[in-house]
Amino acid sequence: MTAGSRADRTTPAPDDGFGSTADGRVEAADREPAAGPVRAAHPGSGADPGLYGPASEAWRLNREAMLLLGAGPRALLLQLAHPSVAAGVADHSDFRTDPWRRLAGTLRSYLTIVYGTTAAARAEIRRLNTLHRDITGPGYAARDPELSLWVHATLVDSTIAAADAWLEPLPVERRAAFYSETRPIGRAFGVPDGLLPADLEAFEGYVATMLGPGGAVRVSAVARELAGVVLRPPLAPLLPTVPILRVVPPAMYSWAMWPSIGLLPASVREDYGLRWGAGERLVSAWLVAGWRAWRPLLPASFRQMPKALMADRRMARPRA
């Protein structure tokens, strides 16, 4: 089934409190979320916990910079493995020439939704919904509920995969709690409740079906081209005033992406034609082991995301 084919079958639903109704219409969203995210504030704090709050798994799992740097490329490669997503990115962005802008924008949006105030998170969801409304093309539409569900699922699954592999094995209870917290966000991006997997078991089954034989995820030639940009991004756009970056060969830095390649499902890695031999495994293991060894010694200000630290400070302020 092509993306966009189910958009007209979506049943309108009440506003979920995050900025959009389940049929994708953007609303004022000035009401509290009905359920889902954990919004508890620190005792004595009158600060706004946002859509999740300090007690949530989302706050715990998304603050480690190393995890997000691994989960981000993995999620993007999984998204591009859906032919409709790859076509949309190729047709409607400058990803080939400046992937850093898209990656930075995606990370900024994601962390704003997780760690921002309620108003900031809702505003970001409204902005993204409005932006995606015009992204359409032959056989795809960014606001198609099934396509939105796959993009949402890659972010959730990649966060769990990176934390589980690189931080500590996550008990099923924590995985289930994290997935439950993300369901209202999925609804806010236009995925109707009936389409969202109801719990962790259903979610894992959905991902397996998408990746399995007959599933919608099939790496296209366009996806392989874009994957080359993800894994060997040009350095010049990072610092345009430094000419030498234009001639640095990708082999000098592309190995830093190998741990993310290792997190991919084997079937997707093979469809992309990505090497995963003894050398790649050894370098990846060395990088992850080094991060684990240094992590307890590094201050939080160095290894955690600035937006997470800002949210911590916001919640620590005493009630006025």
Coordinates of C-alpha atoms in Angstrom, one line a residue:
M1 CA 0.0 0.0 0.0
T2 CA 1.4 3.4 -1.0
A3 CA 1.7 6.2 1.5
G4 CA -1.3 8.5 1.4
S5 CA -3.7 5.7 0.5
R6 CA -5.3 5.6 4.0
A7 CA -5.4 9.3 4.7
D8 CA -9.0 9.6 3.7
R9 CA -9.9 6.7 6.0
T10 CA -8.8 8.4 9.2
T11 CA -11.6 8.9 11.7
P12 CA -11.7 12.4 13.3
A13 CA -11.1 12.3 17.0
P14 CA -11.1 14.8 19.9
D15 CA -8.1 17.0 20.5
D16 CA -5.5 15.0 22.4
G17 CA -4.2 18.2 24.1
F18 CA -0.9 18.2 22.3
G19 CA -1.7 20.5 19.4
S20 CA -3.4 18.3 16.9
T21 CA -6.5 16.2 16.6
A22 CA -6.1 12.6 15.6
D23 CA -7.1 13.3 12.0
G24 CA -4.2 15.7 11.7
R25 CA -6.0 19.0 12.1
V26 CA -4.0 21.6 14.1
E27 CA -5.8 23.1 17.0
A28 CA -5.1 25.7 19.7
A29 CA -4.3 22.9 22.1
D30 CA -4.6 24.9 25.4
R31 CA -5.9 22.0 27.4
E32 CA -4.0 19.4 29.4
P33 CA -3.2 16.0 27.9
A34 CA -5.8 13.4 28.7
A35 CA -3.2 10.7 29.7
G36 CA 0.1 9.2 28.8
P37 CA 3.2 11.2 29.7
V38 CA 4.4 11.4 33.3
R39 CA 4.4 15.0 34.3
A40 CA 5.3 15.0 38.0
A41 CA 7.4 18.0 39.1
H42 CA 10.1 18.0 41.7
P43 CA 8.6 18.5 45.2
G44 CA 8.2 22.1 46.0
S45 CA 8.7 23.2 42.4
G46 CA 6.0 25.3 40.7
A47 CA 7.7 24.9 37.3
D48 CA 6.1 23.6 34.2
P49 CA 7.2 20.0 33.6
G50 CA 6.2 20.0 30.0
L51 CA 4.6 17.1 28.2
Y52 CA 6.7 14.4 30.0
G53 CA 8.3 15.7 33.2
P54 CA 11.2 14.5 35.4
A55 CA 9.6 11.2 36.4
S56 CA 9.3 10.0 32.8
E57 CA 11.4 7.5 31.1
A58 CA 11.7 9.9 28.2
W59 CA 13.6 12.4 30.4
R60 CA 15.9 9.6 31.6
L61 CA 16.6 8.0 28.2
N62 CA 17.0 11.0 26.0
R63 CA 19.5 13.1 27.9
E64 CA 22.7 11.2 27.1
A65 CA 24.3 12.9 24.1
M66 CA 26.1 9.7 23.0
L67 CA 22.9 7.7 22.9
L68 CA 21.1 10.3 20.8
L69 CA 24.1 10.6 18.4
G70 CA 23.7 6.8 17.9
A71 CA 19.9 6.6 17.9
G72 CA 19.6 9.6 15.5
P73 CA 21.4 8.1 12.5
R74 CA 19.8 4.7 13.2
A75 CA 16.3 6.2 13.2
L76 CA 17.0 8.2 10.1
L77 CA 18.3 5.2 8.2
L78 CA 15.2 3.2 9.2
Q79 CA 13.0 6.1 8.1
L80 CA 14.7 6.3 4.7
A81 CA 14.3 2.5 4.3
H82 CA 10.6 3.2 3.7
P83 CA 10.5 4.1 0.0
S84 CA 7.9 6.9 0.6
V85 CA 10.0 8.6 3.3
A86 CA 13.1 8.4 1.1
A87 CA 11.2 10.0 -1.8
G88 CA 9.8 12.8 0.4
V89 CA 13.3 13.6 1.7
A90 CA 14.8 13.5 -1.7
D91 CA 12.1 15.8 -3.2
H92 CA 11.6 18.3 -0.5
S93 CA 14.9 19.0 1.3
D94 CA 18.5 20.0 0.7
F95 CA 19.6 16.9 2.6
R96 CA 22.2 15.9 0.0
T97 CA 24.1 19.1 0.2
D98 CA 23.6 20.0 3.9
P99 CA 22.5 17.0 6.0
W100 CA 23.7 18.8 9.2
R101 CA 20.9 21.3 8.9
R102 CA 18.2 18.6 8.8
L103 CA 19.9 16.5 11.5
A104 CA 20.3 19.6 13.8
G105 CA 16.7 20.6 13.2
T106 CA 15.3 17.1 13.9
L107 CA 17.3 16.9 17.1
R108 CA 16.2 20.4 18.2
S109 CA 12.6 19.6 17.6
Y110 CA 12.7 16.2 19.3
L111 CA 14.4 17.6 22.4
T112 CA 12.0 20.6 22.6
I113 CA 9.1 18.2 22.6
V114 CA 10.7 16.0 25.3
Y115 CA 12.2 18.7 27.6
G116 CA 10.5 22.0 26.7
T117 CA 7.7 23.7 28.6
T118 CA 4.2 22.6 27.7
A119 CA 3.7 25.7 25.5
A120 CA 7.1 25.2 23.7
A121 CA 6.4 21.6 23.1
R122 CA 2.9 22.2 21.7
A123 CA 4.1 25.0 19.6
E124 CA 6.8 22.8 18.1
I125 CA 4.3 20.0 17.3
R126 CA 2.0 22.6 15.6
R127 CA 4.9 24.0 13.6
L128 CA 6.0 20.5 12.4
N129 CA 2.4 19.5 11.5
T130 CA 2.0 22.7 9.5
L131 CA 5.4 22.2 7.8
H132 CA 4.6 18.6 6.8
R133 CA 1.2 19.5 5.4
D134 CA 2.6 20.6 2.1
I135 CA 5.1 17.7 1.7
T136 CA 3.4 15.6 -0.9
G137 CA 4.4 13.9 -4.1
P138 CA 3.7 10.9 -6.3
G139 CA 2.6 8.1 -4.0
Y140 CA 3.4 9.8 -0.7
A141 CA 2.2 12.5 1.8
A142 CA 4.1 13.3 4.9
R143 CA 0.8 13.7 6.9
D144 CA -0.4 10.2 5.9
P145 CA -1.1 8.4 9.3
E146 CA 0.7 5.2 8.3
L147 CA 3.8 7.1 7.2
S148 CA 3.7 9.3 10.4
L149 CA 3.4 6.1 12.5
W150 CA 6.6 4.6 10.9
V151 CA 8.6 7.8 11.5
H152 CA 7.3 7.9 15.1
A153 CA 8.1 4.3 15.6
T154 CA 11.7 4.6 14.4
L155 CA 12.4 7.3 17.0
V156 CA 10.9 5.2 19.8
D157 CA 12.6 2.0 18.7
S158 CA 16.0 3.6 18.2
T159 CA 16.0 5.3 21.6
I160 CA 15.3 1.9 23.2
A161 CA 17.8 0.1 21.1
A162 CA 20.6 2.6 21.8
A163 CA 19.9 2.7 25.6
D164 CA 19.6 -1.0 25.8
A165 CA 22.9 -1.7 23.9
W166 CA 25.1 1.1 25.2
L167 CA 23.8 2.2 28.6
E168 CA 22.2 -0.8 30.4
P169 CA 19.8 -3.6 29.5
L170 CA 16.3 -2.1 29.9
P171 CA 13.8 -4.2 31.8
V172 CA 10.5 -4.7 29.9
E173 CA 8.7 -2.5 32.5
R174 CA 10.8 0.5 31.5
R175 CA 10.4 -0.2 27.8
A176 CA 6.7 -0.5 28.3
A177 CA 6.5 2.7 30.3
F178 CA 8.5 4.6 27.7
Y179 CA 6.4 3.4 24.8
S180 CA 3.2 4.3 26.7
E181 CA 4.5 7.8 27.2
T182 CA 5.1 8.3 23.5
R183 CA 1.6 7.3 22.4
P184 CA 0.0 10.8 22.9
I185 CA 2.9 12.3 20.8
G186 CA 2.0 9.9 18.0
R187 CA -1.6 11.0 18.1
A188 CA -0.5 14.6 18.1
F189 CA 1.3 14.0 14.8
G190 CA -1.9 12.7 13.2
V191 CA -1.8 9.0 14.0
P192 CA -5.2 7.9 15.1
D193 CA -5.5 5.9 18.3
G194 CA -6.8 2.9 16.5
L195 CA -3.7 2.7 14.3
L196 CA -1.2 3.2 17.1
P197 CA -0.1 -0.1 18.7
A198 CA -1.8 -0.3 22.1
D199 CA 1.2 -1.5 24.1
L200 CA 4.8 -2.5 23.9
E201 CA 4.1 -6.0 22.7
A202 CA 1.9 -4.7 19.9
F203 CA 4.5 -2.0 19.1
E204 CA 7.3 -4.6 18.7
G205 CA 5.0 -6.7 16.6
Y206 CA 4.3 -3.7 14.3
V207 CA 8.0 -3.0 13.9
A208 CA 8.7 -6.6 13.1
T209 CA 5.9 -6.7 10.5
M210 CA 7.2 -3.5 8.8
L211 CA 10.7 -5.0 8.6
G212 CA 9.7 -8.5 7.7
P213 CA 8.8 -10.2 4.4
G214 CA 6.0 -8.4 2.8
G215 CA 6.4 -5.3 5.0
A216 CA 6.5 -1.8 3.7
V217 CA 10.1 -1.2 4.5
R218 CA 12.2 -1.9 1.5
V219 CA 15.5 0.0 0.8
S220 CA 15.3 1.8 -2.5
A221 CA 18.0 3.1 -4.7
V222 CA 17.2 6.6 -3.5
A223 CA 17.5 5.4 0.1
R224 CA 20.9 4.0 -0.6
E225 CA 22.0 7.3 -2.1
L226 CA 20.8 9.3 0.9
A227 CA 22.3 6.8 3.4
G228 CA 25.7 7.6 1.9
V229 CA 25.1 11.2 3.0
V230 CA 24.0 10.1 6.5
L231 CA 27.0 7.9 7.0
R232 CA 29.6 10.1 5.2
P233 CA 28.2 13.6 5.6
P234 CA 30.1 16.5 4.0
L235 CA 32.0 18.5 6.6
A236 CA 32.1 21.8 4.8
P237 CA 28.6 22.9 5.8
L238 CA 29.6 22.6 9.4
L239 CA 32.2 25.4 9.1
P240 CA 31.9 27.1 5.7
T241 CA 34.8 29.4 6.5
V242 CA 37.3 26.5 6.9
P243 CA 38.3 25.6 3.4
I244 CA 40.2 22.5 4.3
L245 CA 37.0 20.7 5.4
R246 CA 36.0 20.6 1.7
V247 CA 38.8 18.2 0.9
V248 CA 38.8 15.9 4.0
P249 CA 38.1 12.4 2.7
P250 CA 35.1 10.6 4.3
A251 CA 37.3 7.7 5.3
M252 CA 38.9 9.9 7.9
Y253 CA 35.7 10.2 9.9
S254 CA 33.0 7.9 8.6
W255 CA 34.1 5.2 11.1
A256 CA 32.5 7.3 13.8
M257 CA 29.1 6.2 12.4
W258 CA 29.9 2.5 12.6
P259 CA 28.3 2.0 16.1
S260 CA 25.0 3.3 14.7
I261 CA 25.3 0.9 11.8
G262 CA 25.7 -1.9 14.4
L263 CA 22.4 -0.9 16.0
L264 CA 20.5 -1.5 12.8
P265 CA 18.5 -4.6 12.3
A266 CA 20.6 -7.0 10.3
S267 CA 18.1 -7.2 7.4
V268 CA 18.1 -3.4 7.0
R269 CA 21.9 -3.3 7.1
E270 CA 22.1 -5.9 4.4
D271 CA 19.5 -4.1 2.2
Y272 CA 21.6 -1.0 2.4
G273 CA 24.6 -3.0 1.4
L274 CA 26.5 -1.8 4.5
R275 CA 29.6 -3.6 5.5
W276 CA 29.6 -5.2 9.0
G277 CA 32.7 -7.3 9.2
A278 CA 35.3 -7.9 11.8
G279 CA 36.9 -4.4 11.4
E280 CA 33.6 -2.5 11.7
R281 CA 32.6 -4.6 14.7
L282 CA 36.0 -4.1 16.4
V283 CA 36.0 -0.3 15.9
S284 CA 32.4 0.0 17.1
A285 CA 33.0 -2.1 20.2
W286 CA 36.1 0.1 21.0
L287 CA 34.1 3.3 20.6
V288 CA 31.3 2.1 22.8
A289 CA 33.6 0.7 25.4
G290 CA 35.5 4.0 25.5
W291 CA 32.3 5.9 26.1
R292 CA 31.2 3.6 28.8
A293 CA 34.6 3.9 30.6
W294 CA 34.6 7.7 30.4
R295 CA 30.9 8.3 31.1
P296 CA 31.2 8.0 35.0
L297 CA 34.1 10.5 34.9
L298 CA 32.6 13.1 32.7
P299 CA 30.5 15.9 34.2
A300 CA 26.8 16.0 33.3
S301 CA 27.4 19.4 31.6
F302 CA 29.6 17.6 29.0
R303 CA 27.8 14.3 28.3
Q304 CA 24.2 15.4 28.6
M305 CA 22.0 17.4 26.2
P306 CA 21.8 21.1 27.0
K307 CA 18.0 21.1 26.7
A308 CA 17.8 18.3 29.3
L309 CA 20.1 20.3 31.7
M310 CA 18.0 23.4 31.1
A311 CA 14.9 21.4 32.0
D312 CA 16.5 20.1 35.2
R313 CA 17.3 23.7 36.2
R314 CA 13.8 24.8 35.4
M315 CA 12.3 22.1 37.6
A316 CA 14.7 22.7 40.4
R317 CA 13.6 26.3 40.9
P318 CA 11.7 26.6 44.2
R319 CA 8.0 27.6 44.1
A320 CA 7.7 31.4 44.2

